[in-house]
Coordinates of C-alpha atoms and ligand atoms in Angstrom, one line a residue:
M1 CA 40.8 24.2 -3.9
V2 CA 40.4 21.5 -6.6
T3 CA 37.1 19.8 -6.6
N4 CA 36.5 16.3 -8.1
S5 CA 35.6 16.3 -11.7
K6 CA 32.1 16.0 -12.9
E7 CA 33.0 12.5 -14.3
D8 CA 33.7 11.4 -10.7
F9 CA 30.0 12.0 -10.0
F10 CA 28.8 9.7 -12.7
S11 CA 31.4 7.0 -12.1
G12 CA 30.5 7.1 -8.4
L13 CA 26.9 6.2 -9.3
D14 CA 28.2 3.5 -11.6
S15 CA 30.2 1.8 -9.0
E16 CA 27.4 1.9 -6.5
L17 CA 25.1 0.3 -9.1
N18 CA 27.7 -2.4 -9.7
R19 CA 28.0 -3.0 -6.0
L20 CA 24.2 -3.5 -5.8
K21 CA 24.4 -6.0 -8.7
D22 CA 27.4 -7.8 -7.0
V23 CA 25.5 -8.3 -3.7
G24 CA 22.3 -9.3 -5.4
L25 CA 20.3 -6.2 -4.3
Y26 CA 19.8 -4.8 -7.8
K27 CA 16.1 -4.5 -8.8
N28 CA 15.2 -5.2 -12.4
E29 CA 11.8 -4.3 -13.9
R30 CA 9.6 -6.9 -15.6
V31 CA 8.0 -5.5 -18.7
L32 CA 4.4 -6.4 -19.4
A33 CA 3.0 -6.4 -22.9
S34 CA -0.6 -6.9 -21.7
R35 CA -3.1 -5.4 -19.3
Q36 CA -2.7 -6.1 -15.6
G37 CA -4.6 -9.2 -14.5
A38 CA -4.6 -12.7 -13.0
E39 CA -2.5 -13.6 -16.1
V40 CA -0.2 -11.3 -17.8
V41 CA 1.8 -11.4 -21.0
C42 CA 5.5 -10.3 -20.6
D43 CA 7.5 -8.6 -23.3
D44 CA 9.2 -12.0 -24.2
G45 CA 5.7 -13.2 -25.3
R46 CA 5.2 -15.6 -22.3
T47 CA 2.0 -15.7 -20.4
L48 CA 2.4 -15.9 -16.6
I49 CA 0.1 -16.3 -13.6
N50 CA 0.6 -13.0 -11.8
L51 CA 1.0 -13.2 -8.0
C52 CA 2.6 -9.9 -7.3
A53 CA 0.2 -7.1 -8.2
N54 CA -1.8 -5.0 -5.7
N55 CA -4.7 -5.9 -7.8
Y56 CA -6.7 -7.2 -4.9
L57 CA -10.2 -6.9 -6.3
G58 CA -9.0 -7.8 -9.8
L59 CA -10.2 -4.5 -11.4
S60 CA -7.0 -3.1 -12.9
G61 CA -7.3 -4.6 -16.3
E62 CA -11.1 -5.2 -16.3
E63 CA -13.2 -4.1 -19.2
S64 CA -15.7 -2.4 -17.0
M65 CA -12.9 -0.1 -15.7
V66 CA -11.8 0.8 -19.2
R67 CA -15.3 1.7 -20.1
A68 CA -15.8 3.8 -17.0
A69 CA -12.6 5.6 -17.7
V70 CA -13.5 6.2 -21.4
E71 CA -17.0 7.5 -20.3
A72 CA -15.4 9.9 -17.8
T73 CA -12.9 11.0 -20.4
E74 CA -15.6 11.7 -23.0
K75 CA -17.6 13.7 -20.5
F76 CA -14.8 15.6 -18.7
G77 CA -11.9 15.5 -21.1
Y78 CA -8.4 14.1 -20.8
G79 CA -7.0 16.5 -18.2
L80 CA -7.4 19.7 -16.3
S81 CA -4.1 21.5 -16.7
S82 CA -4.7 23.0 -13.3
V83 CA -4.4 22.4 -9.6
R84 CA -7.7 22.0 -7.8
F85 CA -8.1 25.5 -6.4
I86 CA -7.5 27.4 -9.6
C87 CA -9.7 25.7 -12.3
G88 CA -9.1 22.0 -11.7
T89 CA -12.1 20.9 -9.8
Q90 CA -14.9 19.1 -11.7
T91 CA -18.2 17.6 -10.5
V92 CA -16.6 14.2 -10.8
H93 CA -13.9 15.1 -8.2
K94 CA -16.5 16.3 -5.7
E95 CA -18.7 13.2 -6.3
L96 CA -15.7 10.9 -5.8
E97 CA -14.7 12.8 -2.5
A98 CA -18.3 12.4 -1.3
A99 CA -18.4 8.7 -2.2
L100 CA -15.1 8.0 -0.5
S101 CA -16.4 9.8 2.7
T102 CA -19.5 7.6 2.7
F103 CA -17.6 4.4 2.0
L104 CA -15.0 5.1 4.7
G105 CA -17.6 6.4 7.2
M106 CA -15.8 9.8 7.5
E107 CA -17.0 13.4 7.2
D108 CA -15.0 14.6 4.3
T109 CA -12.3 13.5 1.9
I110 CA -9.6 15.3 -0.2
L111 CA -8.0 13.8 -3.3
Y112 CA -4.3 13.7 -4.2
A113 CA -2.3 12.5 -7.2
A114 CA -1.1 9.6 -5.1
A115 CA -1.2 8.2 -1.5
F116 CA 2.5 9.1 -1.3
D117 CA 1.3 12.7 -1.7
A118 CA -1.6 12.3 0.8
N119 CA 0.9 11.2 3.4
G120 CA 3.5 13.7 2.3
G121 CA 1.1 16.6 2.7
L122 CA -0.7 15.5 5.8
F123 CA 1.4 16.2 8.8
E124 CA 3.0 19.6 8.1
P125 CA -0.2 21.6 7.9
L126 CA -1.8 20.0 11.0
F127 CA 1.0 19.6 13.6
N128 CA 4.0 21.7 14.8
E129 CA 6.7 21.7 17.4
E130 CA 4.2 21.7 20.2
D131 CA 2.9 18.3 19.1
V132 CA 4.2 14.8 18.9
I133 CA 3.8 12.0 16.3
I134 CA 4.0 8.5 17.6
S135 CA 4.8 6.2 14.7
D136 CA 5.0 2.4 14.2
A137 CA 8.6 1.4 13.5
L138 CA 7.6 -0.3 10.2
N139 CA 5.4 2.5 8.7
H140 CA 5.5 3.0 5.0
A141 CA 8.2 5.3 3.5
S142 CA 5.6 7.9 2.5
I143 CA 4.5 8.3 6.1
I144 CA 8.1 8.6 7.3
D145 CA 8.8 11.2 4.7
G146 CA 5.6 13.1 5.5
V147 CA 6.5 13.1 9.2
R148 CA 10.0 14.4 8.4
L149 CA 8.5 17.4 6.7
C150 CA 6.7 18.4 9.9
K151 CA 8.2 20.1 12.9
A152 CA 6.4 17.9 15.5
A153 CA 8.5 15.8 17.9
R154 CA 8.7 12.1 16.8
L155 CA 8.5 9.0 18.9
R156 CA 8.6 5.5 17.5
Y157 CA 7.1 2.3 18.9
A158 CA 8.3 -1.2 18.2
H159 CA 6.3 -2.7 15.3
N160 CA 2.8 -3.6 16.4
D161 CA 3.9 -3.5 20.1
M162 CA 1.0 -2.1 22.2
A163 CA 3.0 -2.1 25.4
D164 CA 5.7 0.0 23.7
L165 CA 3.0 2.3 22.2
E166 CA 1.7 2.9 25.7
T167 CA 5.2 3.7 26.9
Q168 CA 5.6 6.3 24.1
L169 CA 2.1 7.7 24.9
K170 CA 3.4 8.3 28.5
A171 CA 6.6 9.8 27.2
A172 CA 4.4 12.2 25.1
A173 CA 2.6 13.6 28.1
G174 CA 2.6 17.4 28.2
K175 CA 2.6 17.9 24.5
R176 CA -0.3 19.8 22.9
H177 CA -1.6 17.2 20.5
V178 CA -0.5 13.6 20.2
V179 CA -1.2 11.5 17.1
I180 CA -0.6 7.8 16.7
V181 CA 0.3 6.9 13.1
T182 CA 0.2 3.5 11.6
D183 CA -0.3 1.5 8.4
G184 CA -3.7 -0.2 8.7
V185 CA -2.1 -3.2 7.0
F186 CA 1.7 -3.5 6.7
S187 CA 2.4 -4.2 3.0
M188 CA 5.5 -6.4 3.4
D189 CA 4.1 -8.7 6.1
G190 CA 0.4 -8.5 5.7
T191 CA 0.2 -7.7 9.4
I192 CA -3.0 -6.0 10.4
A193 CA -2.6 -3.2 12.9
Q194 CA -4.3 -3.8 16.3
L195 CA -6.6 -0.9 15.7
D196 CA -9.1 -1.8 18.5
R197 CA -6.3 -1.6 21.1
I198 CA -4.8 1.4 19.4
C199 CA -8.1 3.3 19.6
D200 CA -8.5 2.2 23.3
L201 CA -5.0 3.6 24.1
A202 CA -5.7 6.7 22.1
D203 CA -8.9 7.3 24.1
Q204 CA -7.1 6.7 27.4
Y205 CA -4.3 9.2 26.6
G206 CA -6.3 11.7 24.6
A207 CA -4.5 11.0 21.3
L208 CA -5.6 11.2 17.7
V209 CA -5.3 8.1 15.4
M210 CA -4.2 8.2 11.8
I211 CA -4.1 5.1 9.6
D212 CA -2.8 4.5 6.0
E213 CA -5.2 2.1 4.3
C214 CA -3.4 1.5 1.0
H215 CA -3.5 -2.3 1.6
A216 CA -7.0 -2.4 3.1
S217 CA -9.4 0.0 1.4
G218 CA -11.8 -2.0 -0.7
F219 CA -11.5 -5.4 0.9
M220 CA -10.7 -5.5 4.6
G221 CA -13.8 -5.7 6.9
A222 CA -17.1 -7.3 6.2
T223 CA -18.0 -4.8 3.5
G224 CA -14.5 -3.9 2.4
R225 CA -14.3 -0.5 4.1
G226 CA -11.0 -1.1 5.6
T227 CA -9.1 -2.0 8.8
H228 CA -11.3 0.1 10.9
E229 CA -14.3 -2.0 9.8
H230 CA -12.3 -5.2 10.2
H231 CA -11.5 -4.2 13.9
N232 CA -15.0 -2.7 14.5
V233 CA -13.7 0.8 15.2
M234 CA -15.4 2.8 12.5
G235 CA -16.0 6.3 13.8
R236 CA -13.0 6.1 16.2
V237 CA -10.2 6.7 13.7
D238 CA -9.5 10.4 13.1
I239 CA -7.6 10.4 9.8
I240 CA -7.5 7.8 7.0
T241 CA -5.2 8.0 4.0
G242 CA -5.4 5.6 1.1
T243 CA -4.8 4.9 -2.5
L244 CA -6.9 4.5 -5.7
G245 CA -3.9 2.7 -7.2
K246 CA -4.3 -0.7 -5.6
A247 CA -7.7 -2.5 -4.8
L248 CA -9.9 0.5 -5.9
G249 CA -9.1 0.2 -9.6
G250 CA -5.4 0.3 -9.7
A251 CA -4.7 3.4 -11.8
M252 CA -3.3 6.0 -9.4
G253 CA -4.5 8.7 -7.0
G254 CA -4.7 9.0 -3.3
F255 CA -6.9 10.5 -0.6
T256 CA -7.2 11.7 3.0
A257 CA -10.5 11.3 4.8
A258 CA -11.2 12.9 8.2
R259 CA -13.4 15.4 10.1
R260 CA -14.4 18.4 8.0
E261 CA -12.0 20.8 9.8
V262 CA -9.1 18.6 9.0
I263 CA -9.9 18.3 5.3
Q264 CA -10.7 22.0 5.0
T265 CA -7.3 22.8 6.5
L266 CA -5.6 20.4 4.1
R267 CA -7.3 22.1 1.1
Q268 CA -5.9 25.4 2.4
K269 CA -2.4 24.3 3.3
S270 CA -1.3 20.9 2.1
R271 CA 1.5 21.4 -0.4
P272 CA 1.0 18.4 -2.7
Y273 CA -2.6 19.5 -3.1
L274 CA -1.9 23.2 -3.7
F275 CA 1.1 22.7 -6.0
S276 CA 0.3 19.6 -8.0
N277 CA -2.2 18.8 -10.8
S278 CA -5.8 17.5 -10.3
L279 CA -6.5 13.8 -10.6
A280 CA -7.3 12.9 -14.2
P281 CA -11.0 12.8 -14.9
A282 CA -10.7 9.2 -16.2
I283 CA -9.4 8.1 -12.8
A284 CA -11.9 10.1 -10.8
G285 CA -14.9 8.7 -12.9
A286 CA -13.7 5.1 -12.8
S287 CA -12.9 5.2 -9.1
L288 CA -16.4 6.5 -8.5
A289 CA -17.8 3.5 -10.5
V290 CA -15.7 1.1 -8.3
L291 CA -17.2 2.6 -5.1
Q292 CA -20.7 2.4 -6.4
R293 CA -20.1 -1.3 -7.2
L294 CA -18.6 -2.0 -3.8
E295 CA -21.6 -0.4 -2.1
T296 CA -23.9 -2.9 -3.8
S297 CA -22.0 -6.2 -3.5
T298 CA -19.2 -7.8 -1.5
E299 CA -18.7 -10.4 -4.2
L300 CA -15.2 -9.4 -5.2
R301 CA -14.0 -9.0 -1.6
D302 CA -15.5 -12.4 -0.7
R303 CA -13.7 -14.1 -3.6
L304 CA -10.4 -12.5 -2.7
H305 CA -10.7 -13.8 0.9
A306 CA -11.6 -17.3 -0.3
N307 CA -8.6 -17.3 -2.7
T308 CA -6.4 -16.1 0.2
A309 CA -7.5 -18.9 2.5
H310 CA -7.0 -21.5 -0.2
F311 CA -3.5 -20.3 -1.0
R312 CA -2.3 -19.8 2.6
A313 CA -3.4 -23.4 3.6
A314 CA -1.9 -25.0 0.5
I315 CA 1.5 -23.2 0.6
S316 CA 1.9 -24.0 4.3
A317 CA 1.1 -27.7 3.6
L318 CA 3.9 -27.7 0.9
G319 CA 6.4 -26.9 3.7
F320 CA 7.1 -23.3 2.9
T321 CA 7.5 -20.8 5.8
I322 CA 4.9 -18.0 5.5
K323 CA 4.1 -15.2 7.9
P324 CA 0.9 -16.3 9.5
G325 CA -2.3 -14.2 9.1
T326 CA -5.4 -13.7 7.0
H327 CA -4.4 -10.9 4.6
P328 CA -4.0 -11.5 0.8
V329 CA -0.4 -10.4 1.2
V330 CA 1.4 -13.8 1.9
P331 CA 5.1 -13.4 2.5
V332 CA 6.9 -16.7 1.6
M333 CA 10.0 -16.4 3.6
L334 CA 13.4 -17.2 2.0
F335 CA 15.5 -15.0 4.3
D336 CA 18.5 -14.7 1.9
A337 CA 18.3 -12.0 -0.8
P338 CA 20.1 -14.0 -3.6
V339 CA 18.0 -17.1 -2.8
A340 CA 14.8 -15.0 -3.1
Q341 CA 16.1 -13.7 -6.5
R342 CA 16.9 -17.2 -7.7
F343 CA 13.5 -18.6 -6.5
A344 CA 11.6 -15.8 -8.3
A345 CA 13.6 -16.4 -11.5
R346 CA 12.9 -20.1 -11.4
L347 CA 9.2 -19.4 -10.8
Y348 CA 9.3 -17.1 -13.8
E349 CA 10.6 -20.0 -16.0
L350 CA 7.8 -22.2 -14.6
G351 CA 5.2 -19.6 -15.6
V352 CA 4.5 -17.7 -12.3
L353 CA 5.3 -14.0 -11.8
V354 CA 6.5 -13.2 -8.3
T355 CA 9.1 -10.6 -7.1
G356 CA 11.8 -11.2 -4.6
F357 CA 11.9 -8.5 -1.8
F358 CA 15.0 -7.8 0.1
Y359 CA 16.8 -5.0 1.9
P360 CA 16.2 -2.1 2.0
V361 CA 12.5 -2.8 1.2
V362 CA 12.4 -5.4 4.1
P363 CA 15.0 -5.7 6.9
M364 CA 18.3 -7.4 6.3
G365 CA 18.0 -11.2 6.5
Q366 CA 14.2 -11.1 5.9
A367 CA 14.2 -11.7 2.1
R368 CA 11.1 -13.2 0.7
V369 CA 8.7 -13.5 -2.3
R370 CA 5.6 -11.7 -1.5
V371 CA 2.5 -13.4 -2.9
Q372 CA -0.5 -11.2 -3.4
L373 CA -3.9 -12.8 -4.1
S374 CA -6.5 -11.3 -6.3
A375 CA -10.3 -11.8 -6.7
A376 CA -9.4 -12.3 -10.4
H377 CA -7.5 -15.5 -9.7
T378 CA -9.3 -18.8 -10.3
I379 CA -8.6 -21.7 -8.0
E380 CA -7.2 -23.6 -11.0
Q381 CA -4.6 -20.8 -11.6
L382 CA -3.7 -20.8 -7.9
D383 CA -3.2 -24.6 -7.9
T384 CA -1.1 -24.3 -11.1
A385 CA 1.0 -21.7 -9.3
L386 CA 1.3 -23.8 -6.2
A387 CA 2.6 -26.8 -8.2
A388 CA 5.3 -24.5 -9.5
F389 CA 6.2 -23.3 -6.0
A390 CA 6.5 -27.0 -5.0
Q391 CA 8.8 -27.7 -7.9
A392 CA 11.0 -24.7 -7.5
G393 CA 11.1 -25.2 -3.7
Q394 CA 12.3 -28.7 -4.1
E395 CA 14.9 -27.9 -6.7
L396 CA 16.4 -25.2 -4.5
G397 CA 16.2 -27.3 -1.4
L398 CA 13.9 -24.8 0.4
L399 CA 11.2 -27.2 1.7
T400 CA 11.1 -28.5 5.2
T401 CA 10.5 -32.3 5.6
K402 CA 6.8 -31.7 5.8
G403 CA 6.8 -30.7 2.1
A404 CA 9.2 -33.4 1.0
A405 CA 7.2 -36.2 2.6
Ligands
LIG1 C1 1.4 1.8 -2.0 C2 1.5 2.6 -0.7 C3 1.5 4.0 -0.6 C4 1.7 4.8 -1.9 O1 0.5 4.8 -2.7 P1 0.5 5.5 -4.1 O2 -0.9 5.9 -4.3 O3 1.0 4.5 -5.1 O4 1.4 6.7 -4.0 C5 1.4 4.6 0.6 N1 1.3 3.9 1.7 C6 1.3 2.6 1.7 C7 1.2 1.8 3.0 C8 1.4 1.9 0.5 O5 1.4 0.5 0.5

């Protein structure tokens, strides 16, 4: 039998890439020539106000972070060349795990190279075919992949729909363990999971609760501990995963925090932990410095929320459609993918960096630019950006009469 030639493989990829370009779904990378920050310099030499980083606390490019990383590098070296359990655990890793446990109000914490790995390595060691995982329909790709690697039965509830969650909890009756799994905050919409109600339902049906706090750790809740603090359910969530690559410094790295037995089990059996390198000492040391700073002051978190309130009120007043809420993720809805691309391109010309999001990152017909506020933004920078939104919106005919008036 004749198989297709090897060239067919490459030309097949090429035509799919061309198709993506034709339908306006192709994603280009912006190249920065500066540190991350409220303003960035792009490789064309232009300085832009940056509204699309996960740099919630404004720490990513901050000098104090560079110094903390250099200090940790000088003390602990550049890297470990080892997984944790062979010869890749240093005091700084243990200190960071302890500090994360305290910050999150959990018994113990295990570090990973990324939150993607924390989620990827979470379910398979803990649950099997006797168990069931009940997942929010819009959970992050890394949760979905992690759940796929595990033999437990899967049930899905409609996004953020507590009545449907209860229906699924009833359907799960008779299984050994039941775990409800949700993003604490949904990154595309800024929607905050109804954790108080989820914990009540979990209690009622004897289920465990797991949340992914990538868009919450460091700034949600009165002292920035996360969605569980925001909803006043600290101590009632069983498993928390999160990232060091967003608010908590922005380099990379992830973690899972839970009861001691859970973390001990993950250290024995979680594949991304057992078979992947230790977190770089620079990141461990600098992340530790971030947590120490957040334990002493809510200043960054407070400034972030003030910036968010300012931007949300002003962009609505201009006549843009946003998803309502209070989170620093502000989805400015444009619905059509090519329109979102054009709008982002025009804003770039006007000195504002935002990214268009469209299928498959968000559902078809739900294209948007996702604005993300940072504690590093000044009100003046936000007002400059808002003026650019108004101009681009008017030029592209996107504003409702409210804005045109
Ligand atoms: C960003 C993100 C991740 C992945 O985090 P990394 O540390 O970059 O791998 C996982 N889950 C959610 C909800 C995220 O937003």
